[in-house]
Amino acid sequence: MFDEKLLMTPGPTMIPTRVLEIMRRQIIHHRTDNYERSFDELCENLKLVFQTKSTVMTFVSSGTGVMEAAVVNLFSPGDKVLAVSIGAFGDRFSEIAQVFGLDVQKFAVPWGEPAAPEAVREILDADREHKIKAVLITHNETSTGVTNDIKAVAALTKDTDRLLVVDAISSLGALDLKMDEWGIDVVVTCSQKALMNAPGLGFAAASEKAWAAYEKAKLPKFYWDFKKYRNGILKQSENPPYTPAISLVLAQNEAVKILLEEGLETVYARHKQAALAAQAGVAALGLSLLPEQKNSSFVITAVRPPEGIEIGKIIKDMNVSYDVMVVGGQKSLKGKLLRIGHCGYFNRFDLIKTFAALEMSLQKAGYRFEPGVSLAAVQKAFI
Ligand SMILES: *Cc1c(COP(=O)(O)O)cnc(C)c1O
């Protein structure tokens, strides 16, 4: 009906006007003081979002690209890693490691559950010869709406020779992740989720322990070579090594400023409040979450569809009739899930609109409930 859709999807997410305004400007050259000033500022501010003193590197990439970059920069063929998977994105990390010839021990948890840190501890303890060099894990599993307890898992690898590599693609900038304090070795993320920018930028930061692993890593790399990017930022070599996504970098600088102006604690609290409101709305409709409520993510709410309702049709109708976009399930959860993103740039009324559209589509499909019941629940959670 209108040109603009409300994306309540877990990436891409909506983009603040201040950021859009920067993206529409004429291109500038990247070998200029103007660009460099903005990029330097972004690099410094990203450290605050990553909660690290390490250099945060920027790549022209989607999220998957930087997951692959982490693998090629840290390991040699045959290195053993523990890939913890609680859903589609955990599976992807495991698959990338396999493709590059690592010896992957996969710890797969039923979809809808988080990885129990105790279970990870048992696996690591059983590896008496310390063959496992690293743990790969997803912070927020976007496919199932479940968040892993990274702090507890990091406590298992911190102060050991093992690395912890975290896919924080749908979480960084929305959920608290203390890279340095918790002892995480590599954090990767990208621009189009909580960082409120268009798709196209990948980011990675590595601890001192990870940089020591880099020195020994033999997997081939050229474009993804972390050191070229870090040395550029540290002004020891060309900065950046290759043509950056100039417009996106300038836009990202603005988006990160907006995040910091709101304040990270406030941003985290906003996501939590939205999640609790969404959970209340779902319950009011007589529907259930895929995960147990205590494990349900603060950036995405995964809902089981009502019995006898074709959820794909609901999702499509919300989009076509009401201009609100949510998504379905992935892989084995296809047709079995409705996922509402509340990630990055959104406000309370965006969530209220989403439930209004959901109610209208459900009513049309013949699902019975008292109209307005989820709106009342969401409003109450926001008061
Ligand atoms: C979105 C997402 C990815 C993949 O990112 P792309 O930008 O699509 O490559 C990986 N991991 C998680 C947890 C995600 O949410």
XYZ file of C-alpha atoms and ligand atoms in Angstrom:
398
model
C 0.000 0.000 0.000
C 2.812 2.382 0.877
C 6.330 2.527 -0.448
C 7.885 2.038 2.935
C 7.579 -1.242 4.794
C 8.151 -1.589 8.502
C 10.857 -4.236 8.793
C 10.476 -6.101 12.059
C 12.905 -8.654 10.693
C 16.171 -9.828 12.221
C 18.240 -8.121 9.519
C 18.093 -6.074 7.524
C 16.575 -3.695 10.034
C 15.225 -0.162 9.707
C 17.704 2.677 9.275
C 17.552 6.013 11.145
C 16.946 9.111 8.997
C 20.277 10.644 10.032
C 22.001 7.577 8.602
C 19.935 7.553 5.398
C 20.824 11.179 4.794
C 24.508 10.376 4.804
C 24.100 7.464 2.410
C 22.502 9.643 -0.251
C 25.435 12.053 -0.457
C 27.842 12.227 -3.410
C 30.749 9.787 -3.057
C 34.045 11.023 -1.606
C 37.457 9.464 -2.173
C 38.822 7.178 0.518
C 42.400 8.420 0.284
C 41.456 11.788 1.797
C 41.622 13.392 5.238
C 37.872 13.686 5.161
C 37.327 9.950 4.837
C 40.139 9.086 7.205
C 38.770 11.330 9.932
C 35.392 9.670 9.745
C 36.842 6.150 9.594
C 39.135 6.838 12.579
C 36.153 8.057 14.533
C 34.176 4.928 13.602
C 37.070 2.658 14.637
C 37.290 4.328 18.051
C 33.542 4.273 18.645
C 33.232 0.638 17.554
C 35.632 -0.281 20.355
C 33.054 1.072 22.801
C 30.311 -1.049 21.237
C 32.537 -4.160 21.190
C 33.626 -3.295 24.756
C 37.249 -3.882 23.805
C 40.581 -2.137 23.627
C 41.492 -4.224 20.556
C 41.321 -2.792 17.054
C 37.961 -3.315 15.381
C 38.452 -4.085 11.689
C 35.916 -3.197 8.986
C 35.376 -5.296 5.849
C 33.200 -5.044 2.767
C 31.138 -8.077 3.622
C 27.962 -9.610 4.920
C 28.090 -11.375 8.266
C 28.991 -14.760 6.838
C 32.102 -13.270 5.232
C 33.548 -12.235 8.566
C 32.705 -15.648 10.063
C 34.834 -17.136 7.285
C 37.492 -14.473 7.869
C 37.747 -15.508 11.523
C 38.349 -19.115 10.504
C 41.044 -18.405 7.890
C 42.898 -16.002 10.167
C 43.072 -18.234 13.229
C 43.618 -21.792 12.062
C 45.635 -24.270 10.027
C 44.217 -27.281 8.167
C 43.492 -30.126 10.587
C 43.201 -27.906 13.672
C 40.511 -29.200 15.977
C 37.671 -26.894 16.991
C 34.483 -27.357 18.968
C 31.530 -25.900 17.060
C 28.612 -25.293 19.374
C 25.389 -25.088 17.389
C 21.927 -24.263 18.646
C 20.424 -23.481 15.234
C 20.956 -22.549 11.596
C 23.721 -20.009 12.198
C 25.633 -22.282 14.553
C 25.420 -24.920 11.817
C 26.819 -22.398 9.350
C 29.860 -21.668 11.525
C 30.506 -25.401 11.833
C 30.154 -25.837 8.075
C 32.604 -23.027 7.312
C 35.189 -24.665 9.591
C 34.619 -27.996 7.828
C 34.943 -26.489 4.356
C 38.350 -25.117 5.340
C 39.567 -28.528 6.449
C 39.409 -28.119 10.201
C 38.743 -31.122 12.407
C 35.308 -30.085 13.647
C 33.745 -31.596 16.725
C 30.157 -30.455 16.625
C 28.058 -30.017 19.730
C 24.498 -29.686 18.437
C 21.757 -28.697 20.823
C 18.061 -29.237 19.960
C 16.680 -26.149 18.215
C 14.944 -23.862 20.667
C 17.396 -24.487 23.497
C 20.607 -22.697 24.488
C 23.910 -24.534 24.961
C 24.365 -25.435 28.609
C 27.787 -24.091 29.690
C 28.111 -27.174 31.915
C 27.847 -29.427 28.847
C 30.518 -27.390 27.040
C 32.719 -27.698 30.107
C 32.353 -31.492 30.074
C 33.391 -31.686 26.422
C 36.435 -29.507 27.021
C 37.383 -31.420 30.173
C 37.180 -34.710 28.265
C 39.738 -33.352 25.787
C 42.665 -34.042 28.103
C 45.345 -33.581 25.458
C 44.010 -30.132 24.592
C 43.462 -30.975 20.949
C 40.531 -28.557 20.805
C 42.084 -25.221 19.944
C 38.952 -23.132 19.899
C 35.253 -22.977 20.578
C 33.032 -21.454 17.874
C 29.672 -20.268 19.160
C 26.723 -18.042 18.277
C 25.765 -15.352 20.776
C 22.176 -14.882 19.652
C 20.783 -17.664 17.474
C 18.548 -15.708 15.131
C 16.922 -18.808 13.635
C 15.445 -19.980 16.947
C 15.268 -16.793 19.034
C 17.607 -18.108 21.711
C 20.583 -16.393 23.341
C 23.601 -18.311 24.605
C 25.277 -17.490 27.918
C 28.561 -16.305 26.440
C 29.904 -15.033 29.753
C 29.692 -18.551 31.226
C 31.238 -20.179 28.137
C 34.001 -17.560 28.039
C 34.887 -18.439 31.627
C 35.817 -21.926 30.312
C 38.323 -20.666 27.745
C 39.593 -17.515 29.452
C 43.081 -17.992 30.897
C 43.525 -21.222 28.909
C 45.266 -21.771 25.572
C 41.876 -22.215 23.873
C 40.213 -19.467 21.863
C 36.581 -18.397 22.009
C 35.187 -17.167 18.689
C 31.752 -15.555 18.884
C 29.256 -14.850 16.110
C 27.619 -11.727 17.539
C 25.981 -10.804 14.248
C 22.441 -10.339 15.532
C 23.434 -9.267 19.038
C 26.267 -6.758 19.088
C 24.812 -3.350 19.837
C 21.582 -4.836 21.248
C 22.703 -7.337 23.882
C 25.485 -6.814 26.382
C 28.687 -8.534 25.249
C 31.816 -7.646 27.191
C 34.575 -8.818 24.873
C 37.572 -7.923 27.050
C 36.062 -8.405 30.489
C 34.596 -11.813 29.711
C 37.706 -12.875 27.784
C 36.307 -13.413 24.288
C 39.014 -13.833 21.636
C 37.220 -12.976 18.423
C 33.918 -11.191 17.959
C 32.388 -10.828 14.497
C 29.339 -8.846 13.498
C 27.941 -6.851 10.576
C 26.127 -3.663 9.693
C 22.499 -4.602 8.991
C 21.207 -5.811 12.339
C 21.607 -3.998 15.659
C 24.134 -1.594 14.150
C 21.325 0.163 12.254
C 22.968 0.425 8.843
C 22.375 -1.089 5.418
C 23.915 -4.503 4.647
C 27.475 -4.502 3.356
C 29.936 -4.089 6.218
C 31.463 -6.829 8.349
C 33.392 -6.163 11.558
C 35.827 -8.223 13.587
C 37.971 -7.705 16.660
C 40.645 -10.073 17.964
C 42.295 -10.417 21.396
C 46.061 -10.667 21.944
C 45.638 -14.441 22.265
C 43.880 -14.495 18.890
C 46.652 -12.426 17.305
C 49.196 -14.972 18.601
C 47.107 -17.702 16.915
C 47.059 -15.601 13.736
C 50.864 -15.742 13.592
C 50.723 -19.555 13.478
C 47.675 -19.929 11.229
C 48.446 -21.481 7.849
C 45.095 -21.362 6.051
C 45.429 -19.226 2.918
C 44.069 -15.710 3.028
C 44.514 -12.604 0.978
C 41.510 -10.294 0.957
C 40.518 -11.371 4.478
C 43.981 -11.012 6.011
C 43.276 -9.406 9.396
C 46.743 -7.932 9.729
C 46.451 -5.755 6.650
C 43.318 -4.173 8.097
C 44.703 -3.751 11.598
C 48.009 -2.328 10.409
C 46.097 0.104 8.247
C 44.079 1.348 11.186
C 47.264 1.594 13.274
C 48.791 3.663 10.395
C 51.529 1.116 9.788
C 50.366 0.384 6.262
C 47.847 1.566 3.734
C 44.523 2.369 5.409
C 42.281 0.687 4.425
C 44.140 -1.913 2.344
C 41.439 -2.053 -0.366
C 38.621 0.212 -1.502
C 36.151 0.371 1.370
C 32.365 0.633 1.068
C 32.775 4.388 1.498
C 29.115 5.404 1.769
C 28.365 2.598 4.201
C 31.355 3.449 6.366
C 30.289 7.098 6.626
C 26.738 5.977 7.381
C 27.985 3.491 9.973
C 29.904 6.211 11.749
C 26.641 8.123 12.161
C 24.690 5.024 13.232
C 27.224 4.154 15.921
C 27.105 7.758 17.154
C 23.337 7.426 17.505
C 23.817 4.216 19.508
C 26.300 5.897 21.819
C 24.092 8.983 22.209
C 21.238 6.764 23.353
C 23.738 5.000 25.621
C 24.520 1.298 25.401
C 22.811 0.484 28.695
C 19.647 2.248 27.524
C 19.831 0.446 24.182
C 20.140 -2.943 25.902
C 17.224 -2.067 28.199
C 15.081 -1.007 25.221
C 15.620 -4.371 23.545
C 14.816 -6.242 26.739
C 11.630 -4.256 27.300
C 10.517 -4.860 23.711
C 11.156 -8.588 24.080
C 9.126 -8.787 27.266
C 6.328 -6.826 25.579
C 6.399 -9.140 22.554
C 6.319 -12.172 24.836
C 3.288 -10.713 26.625
C 1.557 -10.088 23.283
C 2.200 -13.651 22.168
C 0.869 -15.083 25.417
C -2.246 -12.888 25.225
C -3.024 -14.401 21.827
C -2.848 -17.857 23.358
C 0.303 -18.677 21.397
C 3.578 -20.071 22.652
C 7.232 -19.298 22.093
C 9.614 -21.816 20.536
C 12.087 -21.486 23.429
C 11.284 -21.464 27.103
C 10.558 -17.875 28.070
C 13.709 -17.586 30.201
C 15.850 -18.433 27.154
C 13.960 -16.221 24.717
C 16.100 -13.663 22.934
C 15.786 -9.927 23.528
C 16.280 -9.168 19.799
C 13.911 -11.663 18.218
C 10.778 -13.450 19.360
C 10.155 -16.877 17.811
C 6.499 -17.866 17.966
C 4.845 -21.200 17.228
C 1.905 -20.707 14.873
C -1.617 -21.588 15.962
C -2.851 -25.073 15.141
C -4.340 -25.308 11.645
C -3.122 -21.889 10.473
C -0.728 -21.687 7.563
C 1.825 -19.274 8.967
C 3.373 -18.433 5.589
C 0.062 -16.890 4.566
C -0.100 -14.786 7.733
C 3.420 -13.485 7.170
C 2.624 -12.630 3.575
C -0.652 -10.929 4.476
C 1.018 -8.811 7.171
C 3.404 -7.610 4.487
C 1.012 -7.154 1.581
C -2.024 -5.813 3.433
C -0.399 -3.944 6.320
C 3.194 -3.231 5.238
C 4.703 -4.949 8.270
C 7.408 -7.491 7.598
C 8.183 -10.371 9.921
C 9.796 -13.670 8.940
C 9.129 -17.399 9.116
C 11.295 -20.288 10.220
C 14.523 -21.468 8.569
C 15.602 -24.962 7.548
C 13.838 -27.548 9.745
C 11.602 -24.813 11.200
C 10.272 -23.722 7.817
C 6.497 -23.281 8.055
C 6.652 -23.857 11.800
C 7.589 -20.443 13.116
C 6.835 -16.744 12.987
C 9.750 -14.586 14.040
C 9.361 -10.961 15.070
C 12.557 -8.950 15.078
C 12.956 -6.087 17.558
C 16.527 -5.314 16.784
C 18.321 -2.021 16.235
C 16.256 0.968 15.158
C 12.662 0.500 16.331
C 10.409 1.970 18.960
C 7.473 0.873 21.076
C 4.895 1.849 18.504
C 6.602 -0.246 15.859
C 5.961 -3.266 18.050
C 2.366 -2.199 18.679
C 1.865 -1.844 14.902
C 3.322 -5.305 14.419
C 0.844 -6.867 16.821
C -2.001 -4.878 15.246
C -1.084 -6.303 11.831
C -0.619 -9.797 13.263
C -4.052 -9.658 14.886
C -5.733 -8.495 11.679
C -4.088 -11.223 9.609
C -4.886 -13.905 12.193
C -8.532 -12.789 12.353
C -8.842 -13.020 8.579
C -7.376 -16.520 8.705
C -10.070 -17.561 11.174
C -8.014 -17.768 14.358
C -10.264 -16.886 17.275
C -9.289 -14.483 20.048
C -10.579 -11.277 21.540
C -9.544 -8.477 19.156
C -7.057 -6.072 20.722
C -5.997 -8.493 23.430
C -2.329 -8.565 22.378
C -2.231 -4.788 21.909
C -3.418 -4.322 25.470
C -0.730 -6.717 26.699
C 2.009 -4.968 24.730
C 0.861 -1.528 25.883
C 0.796 -2.694 29.482
C 4.357 -3.975 29.190
C 5.458 -0.548 27.960
C 3.802 1.506 30.690
C 22.241 -12.747 10.033
C 23.137 -13.689 10.730
C 24.257 -14.257 10.085
C 24.533 -14.110 8.621
O 24.727 -12.836 8.210
P 24.714 -12.474 6.643
O 24.909 -10.994 6.700
O 23.389 -12.876 6.094
O 25.835 -13.185 6.005
C 25.096 -15.052 10.838
N 24.863 -15.296 12.123
C 23.790 -14.782 12.776
C 23.585 -15.090 14.214
C 22.897 -13.964 12.089
O 21.832 -13.462 12.727
